[in-house]
Amino acid sequence: MKKNFILLLLLTGMQLNGFTQKIQSPSEFLGYKLGEQFTPHYRVVEYYKYLASVSKNIKLQDYGKTNEGRPLFLAFIGSDSNISRLEEIRRNNMSLTGIKDGLNTSKPLESLKDQPVLVWFSYNVHGNESVSTEASLQTVFDLLDPANARTKAWLKNTLVILDPCLNPDGRERYVNFYNPIKNAVPDALPFAREHMEPWPGGRANHYYFDLNRDWVWQSQVESQQRLAVYNKWLPQVHVDFHEQGINNPYYFAPAAEPYHQDISKWQREFQTIIGKNNARYFDMNGWMYFTRENFDLLYPSYGDTYPVYNGSIGMTYEQGGSGRAGLAVINAESDTLTLKDRIDHHHTSGLSTLEAASQHAEQAIAEFRNYFTSSKSNPPGDYKSYIIKGDNTEKIKFLAALLQRNGIEFGFGVSKGAQGYNYFNGKSESFRVDRTDMVLSAHQPKSVLLKVLFEPNTFVSDSATYDITAWSLPYAHGLQAYATRESIKPETTLIPESTVSASTVSNPVAYIANWNSIADVKFLAELLNNSIKVRYSEIQFETSGRRFNAGSLIITRNGNSTINGGFEKTVNEIAKKSGISLFAIPTAFVDKGADLGSSKVRFIKKPRVVVVGGESVSSLSLGEIWHFFEQEIGYPVTVVRPQDLNMINWNEFDVLIYPDGNYADMGNEKMLQWIRGGGKLIAMKNAVAELAGKKGFDLKNKEDAKKGDKDIYEDLKAYEQRERENVSTNIPGAIYKVDLDNTHPLGFGFPNFYYTLKLDDKVYKYLTGGWNVGVIKKENYVTGFVGVQAKKKLTDGLIFGVQEMGNGSVVYLADDPLFRAFWENGKLLFSNAVFMVGH
């Protein structure tokens, strides 16, 4: 592709002022021109280290490692004066926010006139959108090249923070697929082998998580490590570089509707300013682009929205290409899109953004300060406080950890009466704030992010949104909460502690742990891993003045007396490690309910778990399960490809999990025999649909339409309204209240309801020969967008159920309780399916 003089100016500059030393370009260092091949991650690291060794204007900071051990790092690029005072710049920037950062006072803006605007570039969060990292190499070179007068001028009042690759594991999965099979001359035909990336693809990280949906939730190690640094800097501008389909031109800001209603006027305006500057360069080069379509600013956990809700101008840039493009591909217009083209586009938009930031640096910093000043003094929305009831200390701790990772202030210690909106019944009512309740005041620097995460109902200005429309944390964590119009401030930041071995019973008969959080699941998993025998009670019981719910774990001395290290010491150490409340009791005779020797107290067999994974399986669904077992509860799991199930010895495992996916041979006779013999099948989302109506399974599809005459005009639709017509049947993530039978093992640890995130309109007929554990009725909708037709279908049906089959069971999970690892309350439900059902 031709370069005109504008691009040449942008790439190299024309003056030699300030030249100190020749720096090798990426092509000179790597031994090939950028765009001729994909660069392995270790070579990317080498080039950045080389730059840091020859230029005084770049500093590297390691911030962690991936699951596969690859380094994660940032490059700070600045002028001579700025690069030598990074910590001062950081602290000055944080003083603008009012966020506690070890500073005793906040400096007024007048004393920060030499404060640069912070511009953060994030590349390659999706591993197979691999042009990003290649573009970063050219971008960082042009920022450091002593001969480039244009970038030197911009760096006088900007500091660039550049992350070359957010997802090295996914990128290497793609590069290691492509490099060995590409032709000597790239085959641009789109059906050629080199354009057919195999399952699971390089988009996600090691555990198949989409890291671009993980900015708030930080379930993944890459996100946790990156956001810890990001929240110590909080840039004024953030760009997340992506790729889209091969037939799409370039996309840059301004974003599409819906915008969240709390995005500021300046954040909207500056997106447009930057977009117009990008358009100027693209127009000069004759490159096509689009804006204000597809990519909205609503869901809070993206690489554009998360920065926006933290005071930044957050933007997504999308280049056509992705994993289909390879080094060259012919698109639908018969044009050949090359890797070199894609690099040029990302490189140009990055430098153009930096130029716009430099031109508006003083205003960007002033508006950034105003954003946080307003957040503290005049927080958005009607609610000025959020109260989370402290009924479950373990769940409170998990929520507290999430809030701390995001820099949201909270506390405890208030005792008073209040009036507020009850999340669980949707009514405004009087309630009592207790000292163990979590209190979040909206009068804080992160008030916008706080509101976005806790608002009971998110306003959606346009129903054609890109992602889910409901995520409110009280529902996701299953915690009773209130939102108040009164400003209530906490008295202490100390988190109430769990009580480990609360009673001082010598030589206890047993230890008991209530079953009501993921911490209890970790405790159980660790006990089983240590070959400690565990039981649970089918019914609620009371002993030693305490009440324990159904599902509570019982660890008796009898049968565990020979544990290495001693019974009491070992159990208490595991409880402390898991962070749970543990209670010692002196007798097996209980005050109410079933004694410990009753048949209602069941033994938990250590289950051997197999998960199906491979072609036809949703890699995201598999990843959620894989990550849950390995990283969240530390329990062994075996992943088997669907085509290899006929090779396994069915008697060697107890639980078989089918993630969301499409399966041709699910529910065959061999599987039925295994279930009848005592096996447990857990089917999730579309795997449930695969079983509906099959021989041996009681599950049936609910009728989609009611009886009656069809509207004769319903097929008369305008073509231009085709997207709106699709919306009527769409459900991009909405919250429904599920009526839950908590006397069944699948419902242990819950009240008689559960909040589920609906991602489709699938609902099933009530089981006639099984247990309808989780159902929705006519008025179970809570919040989030649901299309008119979809809402009609989502009534009176089964969501979670259990069918007993011989000595075994089938667990139907029509919704995903592990969604993106942030739907915290669903993890207990999934654990019930694995450990409790069928004993």
Coordinates of N, CA, C and O in Angstrom, one line a residue, residues 269-412:
E269 N -17.3 14.8 24.3 CA -16.7 15.7 23.4 C -15.3 15.3 22.9 O -15.0 15.4 21.7
F270 N -14.5 14.9 23.9 CA -13.1 14.6 23.5 C -13.0 13.4 22.7 O -12.1 13.3 21.8
Q271 N -13.9 12.4 22.8 CA -13.9 11.3 21.9 C -14.1 11.8 20.5 O -13.4 11.3 19.6
T272 N -15.0 12.7 20.3 CA -15.2 13.3 18.9 C -14.0 14.0 18.4 O -13.6 13.9 17.3
I273 N -13.4 14.8 19.3 CA -12.2 15.5 18.9 C -11.1 14.6 18.4 O -10.5 14.8 17.4
I274 N -10.9 13.5 19.2 CA -9.9 12.5 18.8 C -10.3 11.8 17.5 O -9.5 11.6 16.6
G275 N -11.6 11.5 17.4 CA -12.0 10.8 16.2 C -11.8 11.6 15.0 O -11.5 11.1 13.9
K276 N -12.1 12.9 15.1 CA -11.9 13.8 13.9 C -10.4 13.9 13.5 O -10.1 14.0 12.3
N277 N -9.6 13.9 14.5 CA -8.1 13.9 14.2 C -7.7 12.6 13.5 O -6.9 12.6 12.5
N278 N -8.2 11.5 14.0 CA -8.0 10.2 13.3 C -8.5 10.3 11.9 O -7.8 9.8 10.9
A279 N -9.7 10.8 11.7 CA -10.3 10.9 10.4 C -9.5 11.7 9.4 O -9.4 11.4 8.2
R280 N -8.8 12.7 10.0 CA -8.0 13.6 9.1 C -6.9 12.8 8.5 O -6.6 12.9 7.3
Y281 N -6.2 12.0 9.2 CA -5.1 11.2 8.7 C -5.6 10.1 7.8 O -5.0 9.8 6.7
F282 N -6.7 9.4 8.2 CA -7.2 8.4 7.4 C -7.7 8.9 6.0 O -7.6 8.3 5.0
D283 N -8.3 10.1 6.0 CA -8.8 10.7 4.8 C -7.6 11.0 3.9 O -7.7 10.8 2.6
M284 N -6.6 11.5 4.4 CA -5.4 11.9 3.6 C -4.8 10.6 2.9 O -4.2 10.7 1.8
N285 N -5.0 9.5 3.6 CA -4.4 8.2 3.0 C -5.5 7.4 2.2 O -5.2 6.4 1.7
G286 N -6.7 7.9 2.2 CA -7.8 7.2 1.5 C -8.3 6.0 2.2 O -8.8 5.1 1.5
W287 N -8.1 5.9 3.5 CA -8.5 4.7 4.2 C -9.9 4.8 4.7 O -10.3 5.8 5.2
M288 N -10.7 3.8 4.5 CA -12.1 3.8 5.0 C -12.2 3.5 6.5 O -11.4 2.7 7.0
Y289 N -13.2 4.0 7.1 CA -13.4 3.9 8.5 C -14.9 4.1 8.8 O -15.7 4.6 8.0
F290 N -15.3 3.8 10.0 CA -16.7 4.1 10.5 C -16.6 4.5 12.0 O -15.7 4.1 12.7
T291 N -17.6 5.2 12.4 CA -17.7 5.6 13.8 C -19.2 5.5 14.3 O -20.1 5.2 13.5
R292 N -19.4 5.5 15.6 CA -20.7 5.6 16.2 C -21.6 4.4 15.8 O -22.9 4.5 15.8
E293 N -21.0 3.3 15.6 CA -21.8 2.1 15.3 C -21.2 0.9 16.1 O -20.0 0.8 16.3
N294 N -22.1 0.0 16.5 CA -21.7 -1.3 17.1 C -21.1 -1.2 18.5 O -21.6 -1.9 19.4
F295 N -20.1 -0.4 18.7 CA -19.3 -0.5 19.9 C -19.8 0.6 20.9 O -19.4 1.8 20.7
D296 N -20.6 0.2 21.9 CA -21.2 1.2 22.8 C -20.4 1.3 24.0 O -19.4 0.7 24.2
L297 N -20.9 2.2 24.9 CA -20.3 2.5 26.2 C -21.2 2.2 27.3 O -21.8 3.1 27.9
L298 N -21.5 0.9 27.6 CA -22.4 0.6 28.7 C -21.8 -0.4 29.7 O -21.6 -0.1 30.8
Y299 N -21.7 -1.7 29.2 CA -21.2 -2.7 30.1 C -19.8 -2.3 30.7 O -18.9 -1.9 30.0
P300 N -19.7 -2.4 32.0 CA -18.6 -1.7 32.6 C -17.2 -2.4 32.6 O -16.2 -1.8 33.0
S301 N -17.1 -3.6 32.1 CA -15.9 -4.3 32.2 C -15.1 -4.5 30.9 O -14.3 -5.4 30.8
Y302 N -15.2 -3.5 30.0 CA -14.4 -3.4 28.8 C -13.2 -2.5 29.0 O -13.2 -1.7 29.9
G303 N -12.3 -2.6 28.0 CA -11.1 -1.8 28.0 C -11.4 -0.4 27.5 O -10.5 0.5 27.6
D304 N -12.7 -0.1 27.1 CA -13.0 1.3 26.9 C -13.9 1.9 28.0 O -13.7 3.0 28.5
T305 N -14.9 1.1 28.4 CA -15.8 1.6 29.5 C -15.2 1.7 30.9 O -15.5 2.6 31.6
Y306 N -14.4 0.7 31.2 CA -13.8 0.7 32.6 C -12.9 2.0 32.7 O -13.1 2.7 33.7
P307 N -12.1 2.4 31.8 CA -11.4 3.7 31.9 C -12.4 4.9 31.9 O -12.1 5.8 32.7
V308 N -13.4 4.8 31.1 CA -14.4 5.9 31.2 C -15.0 6.1 32.5 O -15.1 7.2 33.1
Y309 N -15.4 5.0 33.2 CA -16.0 5.0 34.5 C -14.9 5.4 35.6 O -15.2 5.5 36.8
N310 N -13.7 5.5 35.2 CA -12.6 5.9 36.1 C -12.0 7.2 35.6 O -10.8 7.5 35.8
G311 N -12.8 8.1 34.9 CA -12.4 9.4 34.6 C -11.7 9.6 33.3 O -11.3 10.8 33.0
S312 N -11.4 8.6 32.6 CA -10.6 8.7 31.4 C -11.4 8.9 30.2 O -12.7 8.8 30.2
I313 N -10.8 9.1 29.0 CA -11.4 9.1 27.7 C -11.1 7.7 27.2 O -10.0 7.4 26.7
G314 N -12.0 6.7 27.4 CA -11.7 5.3 27.0 C -12.3 5.0 25.6 O -13.4 5.4 25.4
M315 N -11.4 4.4 24.8 CA -11.9 4.2 23.4 C -11.4 2.8 22.9 O -10.3 2.3 23.3
T316 N -12.2 2.2 22.1 CA -11.8 1.0 21.3 C -11.5 1.4 19.9 O -12.3 2.1 19.3
Y317 N -10.4 0.9 19.4 CA -10.0 1.0 18.0 C -10.1 -0.4 17.4 O -9.4 -1.3 17.9
E318 N -10.8 -0.6 16.3 CA -11.0 -1.9 15.7 C -10.5 -1.9 14.2 O -11.0 -1.2 13.4
Q319 N -9.5 -2.7 13.9 CA -9.0 -2.9 12.6 C -9.6 -4.2 12.0 O -9.7 -5.2 12.7
G320 N -10.0 -4.2 10.7 CA -10.4 -5.4 10.1 C -9.3 -6.4 10.0 O -8.2 -6.1 9.7
G321 N -9.6 -7.7 10.3 CA -8.6 -8.7 10.2 C -8.8 -9.9 11.2 O -9.5 -10.8 10.8
S322 N -8.3 -9.8 12.4 CA -8.4 -10.8 13.4 C -7.8 -12.1 13.0 O -6.9 -12.1 12.1
G323 N -8.2 -13.2 13.6 CA -7.5 -14.5 13.3 C -7.7 -15.0 11.9 O -6.9 -15.9 11.5
R324 N -8.7 -14.5 11.2 CA -8.9 -15.0 9.8 C -7.9 -14.4 8.8 O -7.7 -14.9 7.7
A325 N -7.3 -13.3 9.2 CA -6.6 -12.5 8.2 C -5.2 -13.0 7.8 O -4.7 -12.9 6.7
G326 N -4.5 -13.6 8.8 CA -3.1 -14.0 8.6 C -2.2 -12.9 8.1 O -2.3 -11.8 8.5
L327 N -1.3 -13.2 7.1 CA -0.5 -12.2 6.5 C -1.1 -11.5 5.4 O -0.8 -10.4 5.1
A328 N -2.1 -12.1 4.8 CA -2.8 -11.5 3.7 C -4.1 -12.3 3.4 O -4.1 -13.5 3.5
V329 N -5.2 -11.6 3.1 CA -6.5 -12.2 2.9 C -7.3 -11.4 1.9 O -7.2 -10.2 2.0
I330 N -8.0 -12.0 1.1 CA -8.9 -11.4 0.1 C -10.3 -11.2 0.8 O -10.9 -12.1 1.2
N331 N -10.7 -9.9 0.9 CA -12.0 -9.7 1.5 C -13.1 -9.8 0.5 O -13.0 -10.1 -0.7
A332 N -14.3 -9.4 1.0 CA -15.5 -9.5 0.1 C -15.5 -8.6 -1.1 O -16.3 -8.8 -2.0
E333 N -14.7 -7.5 -1.0 CA -14.7 -6.6 -2.1 C -13.5 -6.9 -3.1 O -13.1 -6.1 -3.9
S334 N -12.9 -8.1 -2.9 CA -11.8 -8.6 -3.7 C -10.5 -7.8 -3.5 O -9.6 -7.8 -4.4
D335 N -10.4 -7.1 -2.4 CA -9.2 -6.4 -2.1 C -8.4 -7.3 -1.2 O -8.9 -8.0 -0.4
T336 N -7.1 -7.2 -1.3 CA -6.2 -8.0 -0.4 C -5.8 -7.1 0.8 O -5.2 -6.1 0.6
L337 N -6.2 -7.6 2.0 CA -5.8 -6.9 3.2 C -4.5 -7.6 3.8 O -4.5 -8.8 4.0
T338 N -3.5 -6.9 3.9 CA -2.2 -7.4 4.4 C -1.9 -7.0 5.9 O -2.5 -6.1 6.4
L339 N -1.1 -7.8 6.5 CA -0.7 -7.5 7.9 C 0.0 -6.1 7.9 O -0.2 -5.3 8.8
K340 N 0.7 -5.8 6.8 CA 1.4 -4.4 6.8 C 0.3 -3.3 6.8 O 0.5 -2.3 7.5
D341 N -0.8 -3.5 6.0 CA -1.9 -2.5 6.0 C -2.4 -2.4 7.4 O -2.6 -1.2 7.9
R342 N -2.6 -3.5 8.1 CA -3.2 -3.4 9.4 C -2.3 -2.7 10.4 O -2.8 -2.0 11.3
I343 N -1.0 -3.0 10.3 CA -0.1 -2.3 11.2 C -0.1 -0.8 11.0 O -0.1 0.0 11.9
D344 N -0.1 -0.4 9.7 CA -0.1 1.1 9.4 C -1.3 1.7 10.0 O -1.2 2.9 10.5
H345 N -2.5 1.1 9.9 CA -3.7 1.7 10.4 C -3.7 1.9 11.9 O -4.0 3.0 12.5
H346 N -3.3 0.9 12.7 CA -3.2 1.0 14.1 C -2.1 1.9 14.6 O -2.3 2.7 15.5
H347 N -1.0 1.9 13.9 CA 0.1 2.8 14.2 C -0.3 4.3 14.0 O 0.0 5.1 14.8
T348 N -1.0 4.5 12.9 CA -1.4 5.9 12.6 C -2.5 6.4 13.6 O -2.3 7.5 14.1
S349 N -3.4 5.6 13.9 CA -4.5 6.0 14.9 C -3.9 6.3 16.2 O -4.3 7.2 17.0
G350 N -2.9 5.5 16.6 CA -2.2 5.7 17.9 C -1.5 7.0 18.0 O -1.7 7.8 19.0
L351 N -0.7 7.3 17.0 CA 0.0 8.6 17.0 C -0.9 9.7 16.8 O -0.7 10.8 17.4
S352 N -2.0 9.6 16.1 CA -2.9 10.7 15.9 C -3.6 11.0 17.3 O -3.8 12.1 17.6
T353 N -3.9 9.9 18.0 CA -4.5 10.1 19.4 C -3.6 10.8 20.3 O -4.0 11.7 21.0
L354 N -2.3 10.5 20.2 CA -1.3 11.1 21.1 C -1.2 12.6 20.7 O -1.1 13.5 21.6
E355 N -1.3 12.9 19.4 CA -1.2 14.3 18.9 C -2.4 15.1 19.5 O -2.2 16.2 20.0
A356 N -3.6 14.5 19.4 CA -4.8 15.2 19.9 C -4.7 15.4 21.4 O -5.1 16.5 21.9
A357 N -4.2 14.4 22.1 CA -4.0 14.6 23.6 C -3.1 15.7 23.9 O -3.3 16.5 24.8
S358 N -2.0 15.8 23.2 CA -1.0 16.8 23.4 C -1.6 18.2 23.1 O -1.4 19.2 23.9
Q359 N -2.4 18.3 22.1 CA -3.0 19.6 21.7 C -4.0 20.1 22.7 O -4.3 21.3 22.8
H360 N -4.6 19.1 23.5 CA -5.6 19.5 24.5 C -5.2 19.1 25.9 O -6.0 18.8 26.7
A361 N -3.9 19.0 26.1 CA -3.4 18.5 27.4 C -3.9 19.2 28.6 O -4.4 18.6 29.6
E362 N -3.8 20.6 28.6 CA -4.2 21.3 29.8 C -5.7 21.1 30.1 O -6.1 20.9 31.2
Q363 N -6.5 21.1 29.1 CA -8.0 20.9 29.3 C -8.3 19.5 29.7 O -9.1 19.3 30.6
A364 N -7.5 18.6 29.2 CA -7.8 17.2 29.6 C -7.5 17.0 31.1 O -8.2 16.3 31.8
I365 N -6.4 17.6 31.5 CA -6.0 17.5 33.0 C -7.1 18.2 33.8 O -7.5 17.7 34.9
A366 N -7.5 19.4 33.4 CA -8.5 20.1 34.2 C -9.8 19.4 34.3 O -10.4 19.3 35.3
E367 N -10.2 18.8 33.2 CA -11.5 18.1 33.2 C -11.4 16.8 34.0 O -12.3 16.3 34.6
F368 N -10.2 16.2 34.0 CA -10.0 15.0 34.8 C -10.1 15.3 36.3 O -10.8 14.6 37.0
R369 N -9.5 16.4 36.7 CA -9.7 16.9 38.1 C -11.1 17.2 38.4 O -11.6 16.8 39.4
N370 N -11.8 17.9 37.5 CA -13.2 18.2 37.7 C -14.1 16.9 37.8 O -15.1 16.9 38.6
Y371 N -13.8 15.9 37.1 CA -14.5 14.7 37.1 C -14.5 14.1 38.5 O -15.6 13.7 39.1
F372 N -13.4 14.1 39.2 CA -13.3 13.5 40.5 C -13.7 14.4 41.6 O -14.3 14.0 42.6
T373 N -13.6 15.7 41.4 CA -14.1 16.7 42.3 C -15.6 16.6 42.4 O -16.2 16.6 43.5
S374 N -16.2 16.5 41.2 CA -17.7 16.4 41.1 C -18.1 15.1 41.7 O -19.2 15.0 42.4
S375 N -17.4 14.0 41.5 CA -17.7 12.7 42.0 C -17.9 12.7 43.5 O -18.8 12.1 44.1
K376 N -17.0 13.4 44.2 CA -17.0 13.5 45.6 C -18.0 14.4 46.2 O -18.7 14.1 47.2
S377 N -18.2 15.6 45.5 CA -19.1 16.6 46.1 C -20.5 16.4 45.6 O -21.5 16.8 46.3
N378 N -20.7 15.9 44.4 CA -22.0 15.8 43.8 C -22.1 14.5 43.1 O -22.2 14.4 41.8
P379 N -22.1 13.3 43.8 CA -22.2 12.0 43.1 C -23.4 11.9 42.3 O -24.5 12.4 42.6
P380 N -23.3 11.1 41.1 CA -24.4 11.0 40.2 C -25.5 10.1 40.8 O -25.3 9.2 41.7
G381 N -26.8 10.3 40.3 CA -27.8 9.4 40.7 C -28.6 9.8 42.0 O -28.2 10.7 42.7
D382 N -29.7 9.1 42.2 CA -30.5 9.5 43.4 C -30.0 8.9 44.7 O -30.3 9.4 45.8
Y383 N -29.3 7.8 44.6 CA -28.8 7.1 45.8 C -27.5 7.6 46.2 O -26.5 7.7 45.4
K384 N -27.3 7.9 47.5 CA -26.1 8.4 48.1 C -25.4 7.4 48.9 O -24.2 7.7 49.4
S385 N -26.0 6.3 49.2 CA -25.3 5.3 50.0 C -25.9 3.9 49.6 O -27.0 3.8 49.1
Y386 N -25.0 2.9 49.8 CA -25.5 1.5 49.5 C -25.1 0.7 50.8 O -23.9 0.8 51.2
I387 N -26.0 0.0 51.3 CA -25.8 -0.8 52.5 C -25.9 -2.3 52.1 O -27.0 -2.7 51.6
I388 N -24.9 -3.0 52.4 CA -24.9 -4.5 52.2 C -25.0 -5.2 53.5 O -24.1 -5.0 54.4
K389 N -26.1 -5.9 53.8 CA -26.3 -6.6 55.1 C -25.2 -7.6 55.3 O -24.8 -8.3 54.4
G390 N -24.7 -7.6 56.6 CA -23.6 -8.4 56.9 C -24.0 -9.8 57.4 O -23.3 -10.3 58.3
D391 N -25.0 -10.4 56.8 CA -25.5 -11.7 57.3 C -24.5 -12.8 56.9 O -24.6 -13.9 57.5
N392 N -23.7 -12.6 55.9 CA -22.8 -13.7 55.5 C -21.4 -13.1 55.4 O -21.0 -12.5 54.4
T393 N -20.6 -13.3 56.4 CA -19.3 -12.6 56.5 C -18.4 -13.1 55.3 O -17.6 -12.3 54.8
E394 N -18.5 -14.4 54.9 CA -17.6 -14.9 53.9 C -17.9 -14.2 52.6 O -17.0 -13.9 51.8
K395 N -19.2 -14.1 52.2 CA -19.6 -13.4 51.0 C -19.2 -11.9 51.0 O -18.7 -11.3 50.0
I396 N -19.3 -11.3 52.2 CA -18.9 -9.9 52.3 C -17.4 -9.7 52.0 O -17.0 -8.8 51.4
K397 N -16.6 -10.7 52.5 CA -15.2 -10.6 52.2 C -14.9 -10.7 50.7 O -14.0 -10.0 50.2
F398 N -15.6 -11.6 50.0 CA -15.4 -11.7 48.6 C -15.7 -10.4 47.9 O -15.0 -9.9 47.0
L399 N -16.9 -9.8 48.3 CA -17.3 -8.5 47.7 C -16.2 -7.4 48.1 O -15.9 -6.6 47.2
A400 N -15.8 -7.4 49.3 CA -14.8 -6.4 49.7 C -13.5 -6.5 48.9 O -12.9 -5.5 48.5
A401 N -13.1 -7.7 48.6 CA -11.9 -7.9 47.8 C -12.1 -7.3 46.4 O -11.1 -6.7 45.8
L402 N -13.2 -7.5 45.8 CA -13.5 -7.0 44.5 C -13.5 -5.4 44.5 O -12.9 -4.8 43.7
L403 N -14.1 -4.9 45.6 CA -14.2 -3.4 45.7 C -12.8 -2.8 45.9 O -12.4 -1.8 45.3
Q404 N -12.0 -3.5 46.7 CA -10.6 -3.0 46.9 C -9.8 -3.0 45.7 O -9.0 -2.1 45.4
R405 N -9.9 -4.1 44.8 CA -9.2 -4.2 43.6 C -9.5 -3.0 42.7 O -8.7 -2.6 41.8
N406 N -10.8 -2.5 42.8 CA -11.2 -1.4 42.0 C -11.1 0.0 42.6 O -11.6 1.0 42.0
G407 N -10.5 0.1 43.8 CA -10.3 1.3 44.5 C -11.6 2.0 45.0 O -11.6 3.2 45.1
I408 N -12.6 1.2 45.2 CA -13.9 1.7 45.7 C -13.9 1.7 47.3 O -13.6 0.7 47.9
E409 N -14.2 2.8 47.9 CA -14.1 2.9 49.3 C -15.4 2.4 50.0 O -16.5 2.5 49.5
F410 N -15.2 1.7 51.1 CA -16.3 1.2 51.9 C -15.9 1.0 53.3 O -14.7 1.2 53.7
G411 N -16.9 0.7 54.2 CA -16.5 0.6 55.6 C -17.7 -0.1 56.3 O -18.6 -0.6 55.8
F412 N -17.6 -0.1 57.7 CA -18.5 -0.7 58.6 C -18.7 0.1 59.8 O -18.3 1.3 59.9

